[in-house]
Short mmCIF file of C-alpha atoms in Angstrom, two decimals:
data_model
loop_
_atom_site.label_atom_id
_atom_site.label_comp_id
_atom_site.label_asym_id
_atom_site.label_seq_id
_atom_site.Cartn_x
_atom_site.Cartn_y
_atom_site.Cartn_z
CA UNK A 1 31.28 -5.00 37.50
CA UNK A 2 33.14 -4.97 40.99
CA UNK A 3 36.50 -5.97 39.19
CA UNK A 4 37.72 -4.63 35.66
CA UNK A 5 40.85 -4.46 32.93
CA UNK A 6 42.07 -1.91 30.95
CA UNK A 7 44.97 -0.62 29.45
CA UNK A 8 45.94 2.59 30.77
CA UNK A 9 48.12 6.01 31.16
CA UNK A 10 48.84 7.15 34.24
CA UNK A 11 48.33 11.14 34.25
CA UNK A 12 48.78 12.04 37.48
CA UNK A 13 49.24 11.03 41.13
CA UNK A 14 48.05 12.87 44.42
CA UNK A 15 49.81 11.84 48.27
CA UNK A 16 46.58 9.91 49.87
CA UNK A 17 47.54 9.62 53.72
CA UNK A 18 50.58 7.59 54.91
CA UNK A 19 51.89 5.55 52.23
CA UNK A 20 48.70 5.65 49.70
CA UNK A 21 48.18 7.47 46.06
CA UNK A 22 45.44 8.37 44.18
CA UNK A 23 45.90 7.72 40.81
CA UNK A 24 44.25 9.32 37.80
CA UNK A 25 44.15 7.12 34.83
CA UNK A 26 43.40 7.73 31.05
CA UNK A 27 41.99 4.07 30.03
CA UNK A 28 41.37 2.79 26.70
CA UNK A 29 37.45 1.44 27.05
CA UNK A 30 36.45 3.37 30.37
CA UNK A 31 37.64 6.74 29.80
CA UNK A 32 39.36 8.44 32.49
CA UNK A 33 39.34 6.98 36.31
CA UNK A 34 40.59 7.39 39.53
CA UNK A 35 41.78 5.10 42.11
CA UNK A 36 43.30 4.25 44.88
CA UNK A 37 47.21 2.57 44.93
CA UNK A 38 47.25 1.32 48.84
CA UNK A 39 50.75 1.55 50.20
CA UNK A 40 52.38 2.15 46.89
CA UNK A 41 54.74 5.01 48.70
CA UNK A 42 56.39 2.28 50.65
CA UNK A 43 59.51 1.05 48.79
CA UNK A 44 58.09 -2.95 49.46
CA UNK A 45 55.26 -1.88 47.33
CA UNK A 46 54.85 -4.47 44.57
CA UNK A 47 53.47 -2.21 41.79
CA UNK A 48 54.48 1.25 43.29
CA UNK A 49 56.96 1.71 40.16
CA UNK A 50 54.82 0.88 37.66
CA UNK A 51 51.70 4.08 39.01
CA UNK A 52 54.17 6.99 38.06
CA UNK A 53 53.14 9.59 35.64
CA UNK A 54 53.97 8.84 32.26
CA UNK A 55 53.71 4.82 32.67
CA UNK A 56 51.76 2.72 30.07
CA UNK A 57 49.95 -0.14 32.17
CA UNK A 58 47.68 -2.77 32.00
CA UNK A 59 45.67 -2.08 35.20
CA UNK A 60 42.85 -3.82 37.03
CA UNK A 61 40.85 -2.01 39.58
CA UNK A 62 38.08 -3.01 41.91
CA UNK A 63 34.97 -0.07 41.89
CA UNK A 64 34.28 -1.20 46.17
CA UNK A 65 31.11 -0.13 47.38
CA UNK A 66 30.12 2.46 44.89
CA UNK A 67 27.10 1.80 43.75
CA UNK A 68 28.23 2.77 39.81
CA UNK A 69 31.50 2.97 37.87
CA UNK A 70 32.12 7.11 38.25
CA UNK A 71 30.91 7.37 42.10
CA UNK A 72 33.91 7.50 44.33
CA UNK A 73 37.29 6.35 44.22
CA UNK A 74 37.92 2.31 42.86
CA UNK A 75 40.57 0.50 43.82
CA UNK A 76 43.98 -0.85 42.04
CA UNK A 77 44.88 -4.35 42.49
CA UNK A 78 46.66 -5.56 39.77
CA UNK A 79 49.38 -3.87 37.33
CA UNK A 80 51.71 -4.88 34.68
CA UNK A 81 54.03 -2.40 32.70
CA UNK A 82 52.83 -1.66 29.00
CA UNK A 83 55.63 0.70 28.36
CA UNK A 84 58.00 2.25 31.01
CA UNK A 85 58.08 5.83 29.54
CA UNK A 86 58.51 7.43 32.76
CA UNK A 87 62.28 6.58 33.19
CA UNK A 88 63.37 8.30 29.87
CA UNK A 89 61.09 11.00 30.04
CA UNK A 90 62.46 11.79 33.37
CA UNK A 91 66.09 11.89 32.80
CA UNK A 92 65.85 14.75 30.14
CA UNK A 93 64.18 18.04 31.68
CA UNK A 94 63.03 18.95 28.26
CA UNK A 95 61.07 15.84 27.93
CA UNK A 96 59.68 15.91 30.90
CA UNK A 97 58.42 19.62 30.85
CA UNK A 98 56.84 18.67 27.06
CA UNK A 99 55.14 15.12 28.80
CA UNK A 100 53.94 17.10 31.53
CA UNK A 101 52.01 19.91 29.09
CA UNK A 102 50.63 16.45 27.62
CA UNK A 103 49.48 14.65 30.42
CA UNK A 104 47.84 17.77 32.17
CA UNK A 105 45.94 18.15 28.47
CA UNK A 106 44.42 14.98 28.65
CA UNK A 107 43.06 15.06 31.96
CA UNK A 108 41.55 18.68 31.00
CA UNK A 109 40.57 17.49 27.33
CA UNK A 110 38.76 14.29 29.49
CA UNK A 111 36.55 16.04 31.64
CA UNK A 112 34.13 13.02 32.36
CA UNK A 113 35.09 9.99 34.15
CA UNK A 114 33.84 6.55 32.90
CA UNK A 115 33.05 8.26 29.31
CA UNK A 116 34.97 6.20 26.69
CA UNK A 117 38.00 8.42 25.08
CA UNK A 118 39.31 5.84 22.76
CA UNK A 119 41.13 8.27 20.48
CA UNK A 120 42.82 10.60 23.07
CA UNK A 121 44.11 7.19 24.80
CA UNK A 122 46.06 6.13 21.40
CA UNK A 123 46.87 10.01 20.67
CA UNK A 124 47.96 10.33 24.01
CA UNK A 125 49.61 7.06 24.23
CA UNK A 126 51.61 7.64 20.88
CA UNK A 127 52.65 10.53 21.65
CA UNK A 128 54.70 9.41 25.32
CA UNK A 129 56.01 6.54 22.78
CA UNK A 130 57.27 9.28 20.24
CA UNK A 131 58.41 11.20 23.17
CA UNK A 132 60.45 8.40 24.78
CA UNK A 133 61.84 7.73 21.77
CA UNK A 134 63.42 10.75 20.76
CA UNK A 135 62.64 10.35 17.06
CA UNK A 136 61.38 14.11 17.45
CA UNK A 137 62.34 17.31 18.86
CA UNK A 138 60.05 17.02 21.74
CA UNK A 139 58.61 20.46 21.31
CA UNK A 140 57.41 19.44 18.24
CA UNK A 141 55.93 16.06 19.40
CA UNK A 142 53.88 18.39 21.74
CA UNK A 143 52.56 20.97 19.88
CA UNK A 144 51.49 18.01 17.22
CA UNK A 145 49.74 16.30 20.25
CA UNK A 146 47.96 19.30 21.41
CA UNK A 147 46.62 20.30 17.74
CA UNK A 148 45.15 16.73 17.17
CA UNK A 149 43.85 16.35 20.72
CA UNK A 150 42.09 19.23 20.49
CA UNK A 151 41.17 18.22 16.68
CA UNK A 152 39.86 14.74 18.37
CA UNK A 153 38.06 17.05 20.75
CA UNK A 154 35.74 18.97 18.15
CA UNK A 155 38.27 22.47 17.65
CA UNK A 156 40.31 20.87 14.97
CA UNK A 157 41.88 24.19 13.28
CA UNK A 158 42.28 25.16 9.99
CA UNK A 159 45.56 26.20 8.42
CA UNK A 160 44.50 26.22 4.76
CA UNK A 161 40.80 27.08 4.01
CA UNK A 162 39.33 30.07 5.84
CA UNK A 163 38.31 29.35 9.56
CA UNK A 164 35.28 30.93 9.05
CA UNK A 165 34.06 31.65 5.39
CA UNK A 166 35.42 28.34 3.87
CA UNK A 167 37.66 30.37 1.38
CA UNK A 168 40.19 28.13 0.37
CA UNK A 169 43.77 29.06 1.17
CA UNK A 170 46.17 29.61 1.63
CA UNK A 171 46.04 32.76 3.70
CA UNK A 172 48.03 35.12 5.49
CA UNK A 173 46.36 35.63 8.58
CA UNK A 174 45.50 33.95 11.78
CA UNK A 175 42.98 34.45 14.52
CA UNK A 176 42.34 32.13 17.58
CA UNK A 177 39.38 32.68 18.58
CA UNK A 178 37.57 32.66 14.65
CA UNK A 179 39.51 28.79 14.30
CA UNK A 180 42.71 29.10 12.57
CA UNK A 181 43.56 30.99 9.28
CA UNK A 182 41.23 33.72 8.24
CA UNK A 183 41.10 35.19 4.28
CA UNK A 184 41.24 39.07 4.27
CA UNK A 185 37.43 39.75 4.18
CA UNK A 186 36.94 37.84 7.03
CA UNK A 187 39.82 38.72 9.22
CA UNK A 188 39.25 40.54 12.49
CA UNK A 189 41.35 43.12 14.36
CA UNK A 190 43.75 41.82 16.11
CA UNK A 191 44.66 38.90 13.87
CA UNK A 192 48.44 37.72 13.49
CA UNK A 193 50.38 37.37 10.14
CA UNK A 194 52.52 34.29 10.57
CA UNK A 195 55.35 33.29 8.07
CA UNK A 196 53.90 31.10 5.23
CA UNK A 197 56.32 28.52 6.31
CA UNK A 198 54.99 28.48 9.77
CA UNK A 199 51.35 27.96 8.15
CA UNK A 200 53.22 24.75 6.49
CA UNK A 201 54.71 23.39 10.11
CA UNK A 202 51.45 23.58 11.51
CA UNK A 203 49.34 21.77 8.55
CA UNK A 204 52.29 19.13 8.89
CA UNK A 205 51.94 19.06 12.69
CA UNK A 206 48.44 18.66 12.18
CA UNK A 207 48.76 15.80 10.02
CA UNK A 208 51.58 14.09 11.54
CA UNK A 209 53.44 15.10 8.60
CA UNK A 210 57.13 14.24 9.98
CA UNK A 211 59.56 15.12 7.33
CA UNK A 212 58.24 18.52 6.75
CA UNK A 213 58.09 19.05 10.42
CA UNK A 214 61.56 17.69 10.75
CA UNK A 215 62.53 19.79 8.21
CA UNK A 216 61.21 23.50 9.71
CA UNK A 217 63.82 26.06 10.95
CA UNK A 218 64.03 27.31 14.59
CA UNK A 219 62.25 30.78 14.28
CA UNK A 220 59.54 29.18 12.28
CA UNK A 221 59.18 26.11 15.16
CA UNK A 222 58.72 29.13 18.13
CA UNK A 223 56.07 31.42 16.24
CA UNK A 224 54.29 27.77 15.46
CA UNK A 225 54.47 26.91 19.09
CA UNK A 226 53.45 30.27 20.16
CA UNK A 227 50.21 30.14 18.18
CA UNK A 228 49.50 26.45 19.15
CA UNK A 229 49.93 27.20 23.01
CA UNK A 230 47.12 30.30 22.34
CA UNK A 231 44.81 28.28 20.22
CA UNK A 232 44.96 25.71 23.06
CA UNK A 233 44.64 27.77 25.90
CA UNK A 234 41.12 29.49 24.18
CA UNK A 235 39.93 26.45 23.65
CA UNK A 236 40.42 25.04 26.86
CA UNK A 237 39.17 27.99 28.36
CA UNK A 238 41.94 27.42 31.39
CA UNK A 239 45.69 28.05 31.34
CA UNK A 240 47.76 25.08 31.32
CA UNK A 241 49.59 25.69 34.44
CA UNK A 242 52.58 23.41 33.25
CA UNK A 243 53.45 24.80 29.99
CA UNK A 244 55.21 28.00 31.21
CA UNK A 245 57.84 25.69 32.39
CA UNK A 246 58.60 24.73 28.76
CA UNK A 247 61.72 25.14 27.58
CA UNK A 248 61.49 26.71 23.96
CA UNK B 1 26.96 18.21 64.12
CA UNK B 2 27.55 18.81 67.66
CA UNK B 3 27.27 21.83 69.37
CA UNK B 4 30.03 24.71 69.51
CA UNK B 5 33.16 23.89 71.08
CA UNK B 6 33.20 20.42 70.15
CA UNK B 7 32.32 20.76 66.51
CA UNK B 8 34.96 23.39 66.31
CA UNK B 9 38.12 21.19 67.26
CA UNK B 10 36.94 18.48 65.43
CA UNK B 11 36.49 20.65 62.01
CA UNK B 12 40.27 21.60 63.20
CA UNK B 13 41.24 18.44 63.47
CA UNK B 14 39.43 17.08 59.97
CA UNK B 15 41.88 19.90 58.53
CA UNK B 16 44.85 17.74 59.39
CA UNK B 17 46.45 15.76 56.64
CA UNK B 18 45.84 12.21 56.77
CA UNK B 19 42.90 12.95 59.17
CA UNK B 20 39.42 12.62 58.16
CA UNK B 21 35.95 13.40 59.69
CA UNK B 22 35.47 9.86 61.45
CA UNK B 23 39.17 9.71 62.94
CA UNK B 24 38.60 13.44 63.81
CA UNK B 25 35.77 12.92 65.87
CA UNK B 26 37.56 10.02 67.50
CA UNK B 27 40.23 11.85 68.39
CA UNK B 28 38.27 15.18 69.55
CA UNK B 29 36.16 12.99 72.28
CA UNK B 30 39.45 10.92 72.96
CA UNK B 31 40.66 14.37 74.05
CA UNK B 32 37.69 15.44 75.82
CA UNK B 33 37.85 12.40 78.01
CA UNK B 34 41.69 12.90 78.24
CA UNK B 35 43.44 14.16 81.66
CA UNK B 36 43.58 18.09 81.67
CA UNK B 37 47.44 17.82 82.61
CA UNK B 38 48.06 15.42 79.45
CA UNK B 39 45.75 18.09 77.03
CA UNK B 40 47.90 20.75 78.63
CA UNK B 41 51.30 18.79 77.38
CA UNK B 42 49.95 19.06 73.86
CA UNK B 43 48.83 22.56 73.83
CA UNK B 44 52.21 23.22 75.00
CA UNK B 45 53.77 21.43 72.94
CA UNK B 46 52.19 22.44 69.45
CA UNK B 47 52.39 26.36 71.02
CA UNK B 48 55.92 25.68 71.81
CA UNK B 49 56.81 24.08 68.09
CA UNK B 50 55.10 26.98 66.47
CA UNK B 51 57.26 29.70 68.32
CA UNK B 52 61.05 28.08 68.30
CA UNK B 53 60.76 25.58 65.15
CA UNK B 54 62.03 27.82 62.25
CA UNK B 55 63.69 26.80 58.57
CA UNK B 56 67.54 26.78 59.09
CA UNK B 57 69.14 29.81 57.22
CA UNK B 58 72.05 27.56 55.33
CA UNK B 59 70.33 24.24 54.29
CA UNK B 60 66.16 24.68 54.76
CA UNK B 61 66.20 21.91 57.46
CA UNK B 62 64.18 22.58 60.66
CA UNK B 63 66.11 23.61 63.26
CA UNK B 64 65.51 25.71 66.96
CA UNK B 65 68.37 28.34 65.85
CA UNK B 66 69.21 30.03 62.78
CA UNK B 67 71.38 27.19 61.56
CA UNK B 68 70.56 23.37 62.13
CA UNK B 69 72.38 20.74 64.20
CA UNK B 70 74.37 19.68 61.03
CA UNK B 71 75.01 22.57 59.85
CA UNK B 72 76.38 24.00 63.35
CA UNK B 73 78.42 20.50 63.58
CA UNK B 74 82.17 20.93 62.94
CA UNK B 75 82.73 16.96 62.90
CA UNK B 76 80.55 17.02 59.71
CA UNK B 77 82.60 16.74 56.48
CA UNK B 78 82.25 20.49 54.14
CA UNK B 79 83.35 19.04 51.57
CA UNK B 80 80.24 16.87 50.40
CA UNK B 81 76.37 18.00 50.10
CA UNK B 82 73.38 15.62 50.24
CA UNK B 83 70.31 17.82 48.36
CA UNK B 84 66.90 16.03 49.64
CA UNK B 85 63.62 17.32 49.25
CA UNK B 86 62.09 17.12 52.88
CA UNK B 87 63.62 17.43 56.20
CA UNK B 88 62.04 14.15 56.84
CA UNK B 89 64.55 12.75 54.23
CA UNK B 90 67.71 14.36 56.57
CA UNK B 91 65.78 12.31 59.26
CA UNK B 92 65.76 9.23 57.51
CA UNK B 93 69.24 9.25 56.12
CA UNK B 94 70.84 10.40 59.42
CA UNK B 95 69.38 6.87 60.48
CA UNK B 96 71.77 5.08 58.10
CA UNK B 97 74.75 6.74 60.21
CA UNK B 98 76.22 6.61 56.68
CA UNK B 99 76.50 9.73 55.70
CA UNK B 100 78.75 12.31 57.58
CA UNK B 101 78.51 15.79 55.40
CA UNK B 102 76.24 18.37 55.14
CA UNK B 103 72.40 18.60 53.71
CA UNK B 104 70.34 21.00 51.84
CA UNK B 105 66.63 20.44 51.72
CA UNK B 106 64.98 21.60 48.71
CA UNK B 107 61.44 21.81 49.71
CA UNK B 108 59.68 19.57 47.09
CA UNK B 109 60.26 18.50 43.43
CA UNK B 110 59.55 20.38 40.53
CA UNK B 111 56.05 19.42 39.54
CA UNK B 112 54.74 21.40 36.56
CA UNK B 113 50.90 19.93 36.80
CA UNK B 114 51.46 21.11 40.63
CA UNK B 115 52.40 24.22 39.46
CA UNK B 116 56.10 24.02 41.59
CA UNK B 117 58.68 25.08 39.08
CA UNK B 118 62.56 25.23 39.99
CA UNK B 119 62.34 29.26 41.22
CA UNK B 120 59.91 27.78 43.97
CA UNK B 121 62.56 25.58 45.04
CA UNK B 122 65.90 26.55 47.46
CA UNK B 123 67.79 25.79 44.11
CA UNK B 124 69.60 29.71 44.11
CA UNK B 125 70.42 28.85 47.57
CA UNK B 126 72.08 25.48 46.47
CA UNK B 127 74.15 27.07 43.75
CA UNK B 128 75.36 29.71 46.63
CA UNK B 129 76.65 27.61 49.03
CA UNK B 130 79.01 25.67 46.03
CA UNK B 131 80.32 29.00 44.54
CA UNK B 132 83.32 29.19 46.86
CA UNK B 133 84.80 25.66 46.01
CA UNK B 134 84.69 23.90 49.15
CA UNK B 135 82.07 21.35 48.67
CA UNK B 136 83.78 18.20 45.74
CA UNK B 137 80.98 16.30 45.59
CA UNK B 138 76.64 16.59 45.16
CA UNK B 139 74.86 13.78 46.36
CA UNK B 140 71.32 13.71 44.35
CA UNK B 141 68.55 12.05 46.69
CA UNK B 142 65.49 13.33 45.65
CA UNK B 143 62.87 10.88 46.25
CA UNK B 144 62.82 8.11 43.44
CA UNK B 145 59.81 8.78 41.53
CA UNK B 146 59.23 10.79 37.87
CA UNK B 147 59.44 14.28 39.91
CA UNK B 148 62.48 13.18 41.64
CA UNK B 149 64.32 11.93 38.56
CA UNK B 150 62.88 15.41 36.87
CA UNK B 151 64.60 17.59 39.62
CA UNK B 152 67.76 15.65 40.08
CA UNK B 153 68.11 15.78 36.27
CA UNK B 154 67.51 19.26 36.25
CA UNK B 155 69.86 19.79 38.97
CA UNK B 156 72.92 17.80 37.50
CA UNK B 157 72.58 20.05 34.42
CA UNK B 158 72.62 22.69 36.44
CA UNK B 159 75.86 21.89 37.81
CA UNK B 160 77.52 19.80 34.81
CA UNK B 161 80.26 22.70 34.49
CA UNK B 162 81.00 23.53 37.93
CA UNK B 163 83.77 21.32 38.48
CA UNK B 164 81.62 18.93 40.91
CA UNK B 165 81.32 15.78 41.19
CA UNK B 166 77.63 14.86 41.13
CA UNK B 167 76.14 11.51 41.92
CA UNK B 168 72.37 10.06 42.53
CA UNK B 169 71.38 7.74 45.61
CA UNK B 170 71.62 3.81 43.77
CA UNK B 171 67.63 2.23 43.44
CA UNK B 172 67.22 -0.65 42.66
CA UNK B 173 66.62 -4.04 45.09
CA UNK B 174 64.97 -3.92 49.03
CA UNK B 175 67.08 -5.44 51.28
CA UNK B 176 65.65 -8.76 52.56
CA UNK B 177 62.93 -9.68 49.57
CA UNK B 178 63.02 -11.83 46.75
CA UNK B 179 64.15 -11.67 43.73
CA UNK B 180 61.18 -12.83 41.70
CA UNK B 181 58.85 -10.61 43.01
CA UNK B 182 60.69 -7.48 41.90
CA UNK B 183 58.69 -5.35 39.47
CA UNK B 184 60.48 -4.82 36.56
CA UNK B 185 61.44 -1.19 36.83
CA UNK B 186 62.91 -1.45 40.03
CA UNK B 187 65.06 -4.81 39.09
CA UNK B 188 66.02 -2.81 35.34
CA UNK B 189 67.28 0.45 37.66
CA UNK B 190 69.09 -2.79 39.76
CA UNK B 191 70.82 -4.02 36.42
CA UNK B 192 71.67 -0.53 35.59
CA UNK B 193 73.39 0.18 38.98
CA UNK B 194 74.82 -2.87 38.83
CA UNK B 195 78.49 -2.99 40.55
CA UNK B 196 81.72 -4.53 40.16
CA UNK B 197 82.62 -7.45 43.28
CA UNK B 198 85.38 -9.47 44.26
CA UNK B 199 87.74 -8.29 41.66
CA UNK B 200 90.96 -7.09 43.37
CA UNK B 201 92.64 -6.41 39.99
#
């Protein structure tokens, strides 16, 4: 397979000597990959615009002289623009701190490369669209893609049923590090009591609920996004450098 | 490995950006076979750059005194300031012999994943040098890519109430290629930018 096609998000890009980048890519069918963009710094660069952060592209790169897909670095030779979100997401600061949380979560929630990720490429991949878009507050598009990327992931929380006893809900209580909403027997120290109405934002954020999302108050929205940047941060066992930057 | 002395420079050397371990041994026996009087010239010379080279107190350019070459030039305009992220940029826009004002050199983009945020940029030293009401006009030319747009976005909302009149270098078409082999980003900014010609009126 010296030369293959995918469709895929560019997550991030890294300066690679005098005019190269190295470009990490969340594909559709290959999973996440990394490869070289030769002289795409140089402003004659035919398809330097389209390997920014934030682009949708069809890409087709060359895997060289590795000896298997995953060892070393392949290279980019073709790419055509699937959706320029980069330009929109760029000119608002807000947008562009949100993208960045999500972009930096999918290359942490993708550890492997070359290991299929079918459903973080479309979650991901919505999500910019939404984003770009501007049909939602984009602090809400974000905390709804972290919750179902880390649902995709295997620590999908609960907000209804106990986390851990099964109880069904809904409860008052909610601990991190048991999964989500906890009933009183099994609640540890340390637990939070969240509004009931910030219970409801997050089950909507969850399940891409809109109107109810749309619909949530300011001090509810913060405590919601306070708990989802916690849950996320457990889970992912690493701090997401960019999200401190978020304006909330 | 080689022994000692050798192995040393070119593990220095490999340190280098841009430089890896094959051009690094190239250029640590290029060196060894290399006139002592010409080696001498670049020990000097790096020695030399590391003791007078400092950051220029007003705009973050490199400069051999406190304050830069433009900034210690009184033919330059006050009146207009050119934000860029690298001194290399005030290097490559002097070459234009367009621009005649000041500079002030940011020191990167803000880059979230990268974990550069606006505090880690000269940003409070920006908004210092426009508090007294000399300079009109901001000229945005942070380099055109997603961080770029990020921090000269950031920056124009920064100053949206100060009175100032803030503008962003023009992308769009390279001079001397052809128009069907534009990507389409770069030929949409084009259509954006687009300007008025030939009408008088």
């Amino acid at each position: 397979m010296p030369l293959y096609r995918d469709d895929a998000i560019v997550l991030r890009t890294h300066k690679l000597g005098e005019a190269d980048r190295i470009v990490t890519f969340l594909t559709r069918e290959h999973g996440k990959v990394r490869g070289v963009g030769k002289g795409v710094r140089r402003t004659s660069s035919k398809f330097g615009a389209r390997l920014e952060p934030f682009m949708a592209v069809d890409v087709q790169l060359h895997t060289g002289r590795s000896p298997r897909p995953g060892m070393g670095l392949d290279t980019v030779t073709q790419v055509e623009t699937i959706g320029a979100y980069a330009r929109a997401i760029s000119q608002d600061y807000g947008l562009y701190t949100a993208g960045t949380v999500m972009l930096e979560a999918a290359d942490r929630l993708v550890s492997q490369e070359h290991e299929p990720a079918v459903q973080q490429y479309w979650l991901l991949a919505g999500g910019l669209r939404a984003l770009s878009e501007r049909h939602h507050d984009a602090n809400l598009v974000l905390d709804s893609y972290l919750l179902r990327a880390l649902a995709v992931a295997g620590w999908a929380p609960s907000f209804e049923d106990c986390a851990r006893c099964g109880e069904p809900g809904p409860h008052h209580s909610f601990n991190v590090a048991q999964g989500g909403a906890v009933c009183p027997r099994c609640r540890p120290p340390g637990s939070t009591a969240p509004a009931p109405e910030t219970f409801a934002l997050l089950s909507s954020l969850l399940a891409g609920d809109w109107v109810t999302a749309d619909a949530s108050d300011a001090r509810h929205r913060k405590e919601a996004s306070g708990l989802v940047a916690a849950y996320g941060q457990y889970y992912l066992e690493r701090t997401l450098r960019s999200l401190k930057m978020v304006e909330r | 490995m080689y022994e000692g002395a050798v192995q040393d420079l070119i593990d220095e050397l490999g340190r280098l950006p841009g430089v890896g371990p094959k051009s690094a041994q190239r250029i640590a026996f290029h060196l060894l076979a290399t006139d002592d009087q010409e080696v001498k010239r670049l020990v000097d010379a790096l020695t030399e750059v590391k003791l007078r080279v400092q950051f220029c107190a007003l705009c973050g350019n490199v400069a051999e005194a406190e304050r830069c070459r433009v900034c210690l030039d009184p033919r330059r305009s006050d009146d207009v300031i050119c934000v860029v992220e690298e001194p290399k940029d005030v290097v490559a826009i002097e070459r234009t012999r367009e621009f005649r004002g000041r500079y002030h050199v940011l020191g990167g983009a803000i880059n979230p994943i990268e974990n550069v945020g606006p505090d880690d940029l000269r940003i409070s030293e920006l908004l210092a040098r426009l508090a007294d009401g000399t300079v009109q006009e901001v000229i945005l030319a942070t380099d055109p890519n997603v961080e770029g747009e990020a921090t000269a976005t950031y920056l124009s909302r920064l100053m949206a109430h100060m009175g100032i009149t803030v503008s962003r270098l023009a992308s769009g078409l390279p001079v001397g290629g052809d128009l069907e082999y534009a990507d389409e980003v770069t030929l949409g900014r084009a259509f954006e930018g687009r300007r008025v010609i030939g009408n008088d009126k």
